[in-house]
Amino acid sequence: MSSIPPSSTGSDPHGGGVDDGWQATRAQTSVATELLADADDGPTDDQRDIGRQVGADQRELFVSCDPAEALQQQFELLQPDYIALHDVGTVSSRKLLAGVATASNRTLQKLVIRRQGYGTPLATLEFVDFPGADGSLLRLYTTQADADTVARQALARVLMGYSQLAVLMVGALPAHLLESTLKPLHEAMVTGPWFNRHMLLLPLTATTATLTSFATDMARGTGVNVRTTPQVTRPADAWGFISGTWNKLREQGIGARPARPAPPSGPTSMPPMAPRPIGAFSPSVPPPAAPTPTLPLATPPAVAYPTSYAPMPPTRPVAPTQADSPLQRYVNQLIELTGMVSCCVFDIASGRDLVHAGARPSADVLAQHGAALLGAMTATARTMGLGHAMPEAAITLGSHHLLLRAVPNHPGLALHAVLDKTHANLTLVRLQVVRMDNLLEG
């Protein structure tokens, strides 16, 4: 066995005055002491935002897991204050976000979530940093992410669940559809993780009474304070309710910020956090956690909307989907067209089917894949700078045609139809479908 060589060839055991044979090696391996930040220290000022800045109005976050899981990890680490805007049966949150950006002379920004190593975009979120009266910034996110249906729904749950104020902009939906749309959200609030304790429902149509009863059901068993505003018809009115609610929460010192969670068990996985105990505190009583710093928003007229700002277009209520409803009569007429195999009207935001006629594919399959196709086309149009209008498409497959179009007079709804290629004349069918639009005016 080899032995360690003596430290010197001289008689001094400490090498005093004698050349040390290991001195050169010591010099090469000497490393100055470096003080590293403790893992429990909070993030520095340049690390308090998600992702990295790659442009004046864009940030990027590279992930090795699902976008929603990655965003959840960022929120649990940074614990930011923000408001989440969510659409239910409408597509108004982006318009409101753009209006806030314009009125406050801010730039609408994007957070692009990409796959680590490949750079493939998985999701794109839009937000604006709104200036408060004290110069601080408050972020507003829209949950209408450019992503596939599953990722978009998961991102919406995370954005609302970790927000200080979740705002639901509710369009024209019949009671039964509104119930089925809000049910998954209520389940997410109960099962968690859900740290949000304040939710605001903004009806864009005259459904306030119905919405109030749903708000009561939404709050039941969750500890979330759910409020409903009067009907809003202009973005300025909507923003007035939102900013007023936020300022009131700040004045009361109410914060819903969770305690800092334990570090994740691995770089790409995070176990779900246990939800807060049901009934831990009443919606009207502040939670026991320490309040977050007050971030007052500038009050009107400092942040008043310009008088030339275009109001939200009025929407018509979606008719009930009973057997004799206009929507059901609509698909029943469509299925009679030559070559029509199956057709379905679905809600674009949730991917839920409303009415269906014909054979296979089934209603849920048509709805889910129709929402995914529309989402992909919409994302492509936005990425290429071609606008935000609802796309319409006729797709030819091996033995079938697919037809996708918005349903007239029913915002937020779309038609997905399948035609037999050997029997259907696609051009003729598209004309016939347009002629049937008058069935939806009843």
Coordinates of C-alpha atoms in Angstrom, one line a residue:
M1 CA 0.0 0.0 0.0
S2 CA 1.4 3.4 -0.9
S3 CA 2.3 5.8 1.9
I4 CA 1.9 9.5 2.2
P5 CA 5.3 11.1 1.6
P6 CA 7.0 13.1 4.4
S7 CA 6.3 16.8 4.5
S8 CA 10.0 17.6 4.2
T9 CA 13.4 16.1 4.0
G10 CA 14.8 18.3 6.8
S11 CA 14.9 17.9 10.5
D12 CA 12.3 20.5 11.3
P13 CA 9.0 18.6 11.8
H14 CA 7.0 21.7 10.9
G15 CA 9.0 22.5 7.7
G16 CA 10.3 25.7 9.1
G17 CA 13.1 27.0 6.8
V18 CA 12.8 23.9 4.7
D19 CA 11.2 23.6 1.3
D20 CA 7.9 21.8 1.6
G21 CA 7.3 19.3 -1.1
W22 CA 3.5 19.8 -1.0
Q23 CA 3.6 23.6 -1.1
A24 CA 2.9 23.8 -4.8
T25 CA 0.0 21.5 -4.5
R26 CA -1.4 23.6 -1.6
A27 CA -1.2 26.7 -3.7
Q28 CA -3.1 25.1 -6.6
T29 CA -5.9 23.7 -4.4
S30 CA -6.4 26.7 -2.2
V31 CA -9.9 28.2 -2.5
A32 CA -11.0 31.4 -0.9
T33 CA -14.0 31.1 1.4
E34 CA -17.2 32.1 -0.3
L35 CA -20.4 33.0 1.6
L36 CA -23.5 31.6 0.0
A37 CA -27.0 32.8 0.5
D38 CA -29.0 30.7 2.8
A39 CA -31.8 28.7 1.2
D40 CA -34.3 30.3 3.6
D41 CA -33.3 33.8 2.7
G42 CA -35.9 35.5 0.5
P43 CA -35.2 36.1 -3.2
T44 CA -33.2 39.2 -4.0
D45 CA -34.8 42.1 -5.8
D46 CA -33.9 40.8 -9.2
Q47 CA -35.3 37.4 -8.5
R48 CA -38.8 38.5 -7.3
D49 CA -40.4 38.0 -10.7
I50 CA -41.2 34.8 -12.6
G51 CA -38.8 33.8 -15.4
R52 CA -36.2 36.0 -17.1
Q53 CA -36.7 39.3 -19.0
V54 CA -36.1 38.7 -22.7
G55 CA -37.7 41.9 -24.1
A56 CA -39.4 45.1 -23.1
D57 CA -42.7 43.3 -22.8
Q58 CA -41.9 39.6 -22.5
R59 CA -40.5 37.2 -19.9
E60 CA -39.6 33.5 -20.4
L61 CA -39.8 30.6 -18.0
F62 CA -38.1 27.3 -18.9
V63 CA -39.7 24.3 -17.2
S64 CA -39.3 20.5 -17.2
C65 CA -42.8 19.8 -15.9
D66 CA -46.4 20.9 -16.8
P67 CA -46.9 24.7 -17.1
A68 CA -49.4 24.8 -14.2
E69 CA -47.1 22.9 -11.9
A70 CA -44.2 25.1 -12.7
L71 CA -46.3 28.2 -12.1
Q72 CA -47.5 26.9 -8.8
Q73 CA -43.9 26.4 -7.7
Q74 CA -43.1 30.0 -8.7
F75 CA -46.1 31.3 -6.7
E76 CA -45.2 29.3 -3.7
L77 CA -41.6 30.5 -3.8
L78 CA -42.2 34.2 -4.6
Q79 CA -45.6 34.7 -3.0
P80 CA -46.6 37.7 -5.3
D81 CA -49.6 39.9 -4.9
Y82 CA -51.8 39.9 -7.9
I83 CA -55.4 39.8 -9.2
A84 CA -56.6 37.1 -11.6
L85 CA -59.3 37.8 -14.3
H86 CA -61.2 34.8 -15.4
D87 CA -63.8 34.4 -18.2
V88 CA -67.0 32.4 -17.8
G89 CA -69.0 32.2 -21.0
T90 CA -67.3 35.3 -22.4
V91 CA -64.0 36.6 -23.7
S92 CA -63.8 39.9 -22.0
S93 CA -60.8 39.6 -19.6
R94 CA -58.2 40.3 -22.3
K95 CA -60.2 43.4 -23.4
L96 CA -60.3 44.6 -19.8
L97 CA -56.6 43.9 -19.3
A98 CA -55.7 45.9 -22.5
G99 CA -57.9 48.7 -21.3
V100 CA -56.2 48.9 -18.0
A101 CA -52.8 48.9 -19.7
T102 CA -53.9 51.8 -22.0
A103 CA -55.5 53.9 -19.3
S104 CA -52.4 53.6 -17.1
N105 CA -49.9 54.0 -19.9
R106 CA -48.5 50.6 -19.3
T107 CA -47.5 47.8 -21.7
L108 CA -49.4 44.6 -22.0
Q109 CA -46.8 41.9 -21.1
K110 CA -46.4 38.2 -21.7
L111 CA -44.9 35.3 -19.8
V112 CA -43.9 32.5 -22.2
I113 CA -43.5 29.1 -20.5
R114 CA -41.2 26.9 -22.6
R115 CA -40.0 23.3 -22.4
Q116 CA -36.5 23.1 -20.9
G117 CA -33.9 22.0 -23.5
Y118 CA -36.1 22.4 -26.6
G119 CA -37.5 25.8 -26.1
T120 CA -41.0 24.6 -27.3
P121 CA -43.6 27.1 -26.1
L122 CA -46.1 25.4 -23.8
A123 CA -48.2 28.3 -22.7
T124 CA -48.3 32.1 -22.9
L125 CA -49.9 34.2 -20.1
E126 CA -50.7 37.9 -20.5
F127 CA -50.5 40.4 -17.7
V128 CA -50.1 44.1 -16.9
D129 CA -48.3 45.7 -13.9
F130 CA -50.6 48.4 -12.7
P131 CA -49.1 51.4 -10.8
G132 CA -50.5 52.1 -7.4
A133 CA -50.8 55.5 -5.7
D134 CA -47.6 54.9 -3.7
G135 CA -45.6 53.9 -6.8
S136 CA -45.8 50.2 -6.2
L137 CA -47.0 47.8 -8.9
L138 CA -49.9 45.4 -8.7
R139 CA -50.0 42.7 -11.3
L140 CA -53.2 41.6 -13.2
Y141 CA -53.3 38.3 -15.0
T142 CA -55.9 37.0 -17.4
T143 CA -56.4 33.2 -17.2
Q144 CA -57.1 33.1 -20.9
A145 CA -53.7 31.5 -21.7
D146 CA -52.5 30.5 -25.1
A147 CA -52.2 26.8 -24.4
D148 CA -54.0 23.5 -25.1
T149 CA -57.3 23.0 -23.3
V150 CA -56.0 20.9 -20.4
A151 CA -53.1 23.2 -19.7
R152 CA -55.2 26.3 -20.0
Q153 CA -57.7 25.0 -17.4
A154 CA -55.0 23.9 -15.0
L155 CA -53.3 27.3 -15.3
A156 CA -56.6 29.1 -14.6
R157 CA -57.0 27.1 -11.4
V158 CA -53.5 27.9 -10.3
L159 CA -53.8 31.6 -11.2
M160 CA -57.1 32.0 -9.3
G161 CA -56.1 29.7 -6.4
Y162 CA -53.0 31.7 -5.5
S163 CA -54.4 35.2 -6.2
Q164 CA -55.4 37.7 -3.6
L165 CA -58.5 38.6 -5.6
A166 CA -60.1 36.3 -8.2
V167 CA -62.5 38.1 -10.6
L168 CA -64.9 36.1 -12.7
M169 CA -66.4 37.9 -15.6
V170 CA -69.7 36.1 -16.3
G171 CA -71.3 36.3 -19.8
A172 CA -74.7 35.2 -21.1
L173 CA -75.2 31.6 -19.9
P174 CA -78.4 29.7 -19.0
A175 CA -78.7 28.6 -15.4
H176 CA -77.9 24.9 -16.0
L177 CA -74.8 25.7 -18.1
L178 CA -73.6 28.2 -15.5
E179 CA -73.9 25.6 -12.8
S180 CA -72.0 23.0 -14.8
T181 CA -69.3 25.5 -15.6
L182 CA -68.8 26.7 -12.1
K183 CA -69.0 23.2 -10.5
P184 CA -65.3 22.2 -11.4
L185 CA -64.2 25.5 -10.0
H186 CA -66.0 24.9 -6.8
E187 CA -64.5 21.4 -6.5
A188 CA -61.0 23.0 -7.0
M189 CA -61.7 25.5 -4.2
V190 CA -62.7 22.7 -1.8
T191 CA -59.9 20.2 -2.6
G192 CA -57.1 22.7 -3.0
P193 CA -54.5 23.9 -3.0
W194 CA -56.6 27.1 -2.8
F195 CA -55.3 30.1 -0.9
N196 CA -57.5 32.7 -2.4
R197 CA -60.1 34.1 0.0
H198 CA -61.8 36.8 -2.0
M199 CA -63.8 36.3 -5.2
L200 CA -65.8 38.8 -7.2
L201 CA -68.4 37.8 -9.8
L202 CA -69.1 40.5 -12.5
P203 CA -72.2 39.7 -14.5
L204 CA -72.0 41.2 -18.0
T205 CA -75.7 40.6 -18.6
A206 CA -78.9 40.9 -16.6
T207 CA -78.4 37.7 -14.6
T208 CA -77.4 39.2 -11.2
A209 CA -80.2 37.5 -9.2
T210 CA -79.3 34.1 -10.6
L211 CA -75.6 34.7 -10.2
T212 CA -76.1 35.7 -6.5
S213 CA -77.5 32.3 -5.7
F214 CA -74.6 30.7 -7.4
A215 CA -72.2 32.9 -5.4
T216 CA -73.7 31.5 -2.2
D217 CA -73.2 28.0 -3.4
M218 CA -69.6 28.8 -4.5
A219 CA -68.8 30.0 -1.0
R220 CA -70.3 27.1 0.8
G221 CA -67.7 24.9 2.5
T222 CA -64.7 26.9 1.1
G223 CA -64.1 29.8 3.4
V224 CA -64.0 32.1 0.4
N225 CA -65.8 35.4 0.4
V226 CA -67.7 35.4 -2.9
R227 CA -69.5 38.6 -3.8
T228 CA -71.6 39.6 -6.8
T229 CA -71.7 43.1 -8.3
P230 CA -74.5 44.7 -10.3
Q231 CA -74.5 44.2 -14.0
V232 CA -71.6 45.9 -15.8
T233 CA -71.8 47.0 -19.4
R234 CA -68.5 49.0 -19.7
P235 CA -64.9 48.2 -18.9
A236 CA -64.7 51.3 -16.8
D237 CA -67.5 50.0 -14.6
A238 CA -65.9 46.6 -14.3
W239 CA -62.6 48.2 -13.3
G240 CA -64.4 50.4 -10.8
F241 CA -65.7 47.4 -8.9
I242 CA -62.4 45.6 -9.1
S243 CA -60.2 48.4 -7.9
G244 CA -62.8 49.4 -5.2
T245 CA -62.8 45.8 -3.9
W246 CA -59.0 45.7 -3.9
N247 CA -58.6 49.0 -2.1
K248 CA -61.2 48.0 0.5
L249 CA -59.2 44.7 1.2
R250 CA -56.0 46.7 1.6
E251 CA -57.6 49.2 3.9
Q252 CA -58.8 46.4 6.1
G253 CA -55.4 44.8 6.1
I254 CA -56.9 41.5 4.8
G255 CA -54.4 39.2 3.2
A256 CA -54.8 35.7 1.9
R257 CA -51.1 35.0 1.5
P258 CA -50.2 31.4 2.7
A259 CA -47.3 30.7 4.9
R260 CA -44.1 29.8 3.0
P261 CA -44.3 26.1 2.1
A262 CA -41.5 23.6 2.5
P263 CA -39.0 23.2 -0.4
P264 CA -40.1 20.8 -3.1
S265 CA -39.0 17.3 -2.9
G266 CA -37.4 17.3 -6.4
P267 CA -36.6 19.6 -9.2
T268 CA -39.6 18.6 -11.3
S269 CA -42.2 17.5 -8.9
M270 CA -44.0 19.0 -6.0
P271 CA -46.5 17.2 -3.8
P272 CA -49.9 18.8 -3.6
M273 CA -50.3 21.0 -0.6
A274 CA -53.1 20.2 1.9
P275 CA -56.1 22.5 1.5
R276 CA -56.9 24.8 4.4
P277 CA -59.4 23.3 6.8
I278 CA -63.0 24.0 5.9
G279 CA -64.5 26.5 8.3
A280 CA -61.1 27.7 9.6
F281 CA -62.5 31.2 9.5
S282 CA -65.6 32.9 8.3
P283 CA -65.6 34.8 5.0
S284 CA -66.3 38.0 6.9
V285 CA -63.4 37.5 9.4
P286 CA -59.8 38.2 8.4
P287 CA -57.7 35.1 8.3
P288 CA -55.2 34.6 11.1
A289 CA -52.1 34.9 8.8
A290 CA -50.2 38.2 9.0
P291 CA -51.6 40.8 6.5
T292 CA -49.7 41.5 3.3
P293 CA -48.4 45.0 2.7
T294 CA -51.0 47.5 1.5
L295 CA -50.8 48.2 -2.2
P296 CA -53.4 50.9 -2.7
L297 CA -54.4 51.6 -6.3
A298 CA -54.6 55.1 -7.7
T299 CA -58.2 56.2 -7.4
P300 CA -60.1 58.0 -10.1
P301 CA -59.6 60.4 -11.8
A302 CA -55.9 59.3 -11.7
V303 CA -56.8 56.0 -13.4
A304 CA -60.1 56.9 -15.1
Y305 CA -60.7 55.4 -18.5
P306 CA -60.6 57.7 -21.4
T307 CA -64.1 58.7 -22.6
S308 CA -63.3 57.3 -26.0
Y309 CA -62.7 53.8 -24.6
A310 CA -65.1 51.4 -26.4
P311 CA -67.7 49.7 -24.2
M312 CA -68.1 46.0 -24.1
P313 CA -70.5 44.9 -26.8
P314 CA -73.9 43.7 -25.4
T315 CA -74.5 40.0 -25.5
R316 CA -77.6 38.0 -25.9
P317 CA -78.5 35.3 -23.4
V318 CA -77.9 31.7 -24.5
A319 CA -81.2 29.9 -24.8
P320 CA -81.8 26.9 -22.6
T321 CA -80.8 23.6 -24.2
Q322 CA -84.0 21.7 -23.8
A323 CA -85.3 19.6 -26.6
D324 CA -87.2 22.5 -28.2
S325 CA -84.5 25.1 -27.6
P326 CA -83.1 27.1 -30.6
L327 CA -79.7 25.4 -30.1
Q328 CA -81.2 21.9 -30.2
R329 CA -83.3 22.8 -33.2
Y330 CA -80.2 24.1 -34.8
V331 CA -78.2 20.9 -34.5
N332 CA -81.3 18.8 -35.4
Q333 CA -81.5 20.7 -38.7
L334 CA -77.8 20.5 -39.3
I335 CA -77.8 16.7 -39.0
E336 CA -80.3 16.5 -41.9
L337 CA -77.8 18.0 -44.3
T338 CA -76.4 15.6 -46.8
G339 CA -73.2 13.9 -45.6
M340 CA -73.5 15.3 -42.0
V341 CA -72.3 12.6 -39.6
S342 CA -72.2 14.3 -36.2
C343 CA -72.4 17.9 -34.9
C344 CA -72.1 19.5 -31.5
V345 CA -72.4 23.0 -30.0
F346 CA -69.9 23.5 -27.1
D347 CA -68.6 26.1 -24.7
I348 CA -65.2 27.3 -25.9
A349 CA -63.8 28.3 -22.5
S350 CA -64.6 25.0 -20.7
G351 CA -64.7 22.6 -23.6
R352 CA -68.1 21.3 -22.4
D353 CA -70.7 20.0 -24.9
L354 CA -74.1 21.7 -24.8
V355 CA -76.2 20.0 -27.5
H356 CA -75.4 17.2 -30.0
A357 CA -77.0 15.4 -32.9
G358 CA -75.9 12.4 -34.9
A359 CA -73.7 9.4 -34.4
R360 CA -70.0 9.2 -33.5
P361 CA -67.9 11.1 -32.6
S362 CA -69.7 11.7 -29.4
A363 CA -70.6 15.1 -28.0
D364 CA -67.8 15.2 -25.4
V365 CA -65.2 14.2 -28.0
L366 CA -66.3 16.8 -30.5
A367 CA -66.4 19.5 -27.7
Q368 CA -62.9 18.7 -26.3
H369 CA -61.2 18.4 -29.7
G370 CA -63.1 21.4 -31.1
A371 CA -61.9 23.6 -28.2
A372 CA -58.4 22.3 -28.7
L373 CA -58.4 23.1 -32.4
L374 CA -59.8 26.6 -31.9
G375 CA -57.3 27.2 -29.1
A376 CA -54.4 26.2 -31.4
M377 CA -55.7 28.4 -34.3
T378 CA -56.3 31.3 -32.0
A379 CA -52.8 31.0 -30.5
T380 CA -51.3 30.8 -34.0
A381 CA -53.1 33.9 -35.1
R382 CA -52.0 35.9 -32.1
T383 CA -48.4 34.7 -32.4
M384 CA -48.3 35.8 -36.1
G385 CA -49.9 39.1 -35.3
L386 CA -53.0 38.3 -37.3
G387 CA -55.6 39.5 -34.7
H388 CA -57.8 37.9 -32.0
A389 CA -61.0 37.2 -34.0
M390 CA -62.6 33.8 -33.6
P391 CA -61.3 31.5 -36.3
E392 CA -63.5 29.5 -38.7
A393 CA -62.1 26.4 -40.3
A394 CA -62.9 23.6 -42.7
I395 CA -60.5 20.8 -42.4
T396 CA -60.2 17.9 -44.8
L397 CA -59.1 14.5 -43.5
G398 CA -58.7 11.2 -45.2
S399 CA -62.4 10.3 -45.4
H400 CA -64.1 13.2 -43.5
H401 CA -64.4 16.9 -43.3
L402 CA -64.4 18.9 -40.1
L403 CA -66.2 22.2 -39.8
L404 CA -65.5 24.7 -37.0
R405 CA -67.3 28.0 -36.6
A406 CA -68.6 30.4 -33.9
V407 CA -72.3 30.1 -33.2
P408 CA -74.1 33.4 -34.1
N409 CA -75.7 35.4 -31.3
H410 CA -74.2 33.1 -28.7
P411 CA -70.8 34.5 -27.6
G412 CA -68.4 31.9 -26.3
L413 CA -70.1 29.0 -28.1
A414 CA -68.9 27.2 -31.3
L415 CA -70.0 24.5 -33.6
H416 CA -67.9 21.4 -34.4
A417 CA -69.3 19.2 -37.2
V418 CA -68.1 16.1 -39.0
L419 CA -69.0 15.3 -42.6
D420 CA -68.6 12.2 -44.7
K421 CA -66.2 13.1 -47.5
T422 CA -67.8 10.7 -50.0
H423 CA -71.3 12.2 -49.6
A424 CA -70.9 15.8 -48.6
N425 CA -70.1 18.8 -50.8
L426 CA -68.1 20.9 -48.3
T427 CA -68.7 24.2 -50.1
L428 CA -72.4 23.6 -50.4
V429 CA -72.7 22.5 -46.7
R430 CA -70.9 25.7 -45.5
L431 CA -73.4 27.8 -47.4
Q432 CA -76.3 25.8 -46.0
V433 CA -75.0 26.2 -42.4
V434 CA -74.8 30.0 -42.9
R435 CA -78.4 30.0 -44.1
M436 CA -79.5 28.2 -40.9
D437 CA -78.1 31.0 -38.7
N438 CA -81.6 32.5 -38.5
L439 CA -82.7 29.5 -36.4
L440 CA -80.7 30.9 -33.6
E441 CA -82.6 34.2 -33.4
G442 CA -85.5 32.6 -31.6

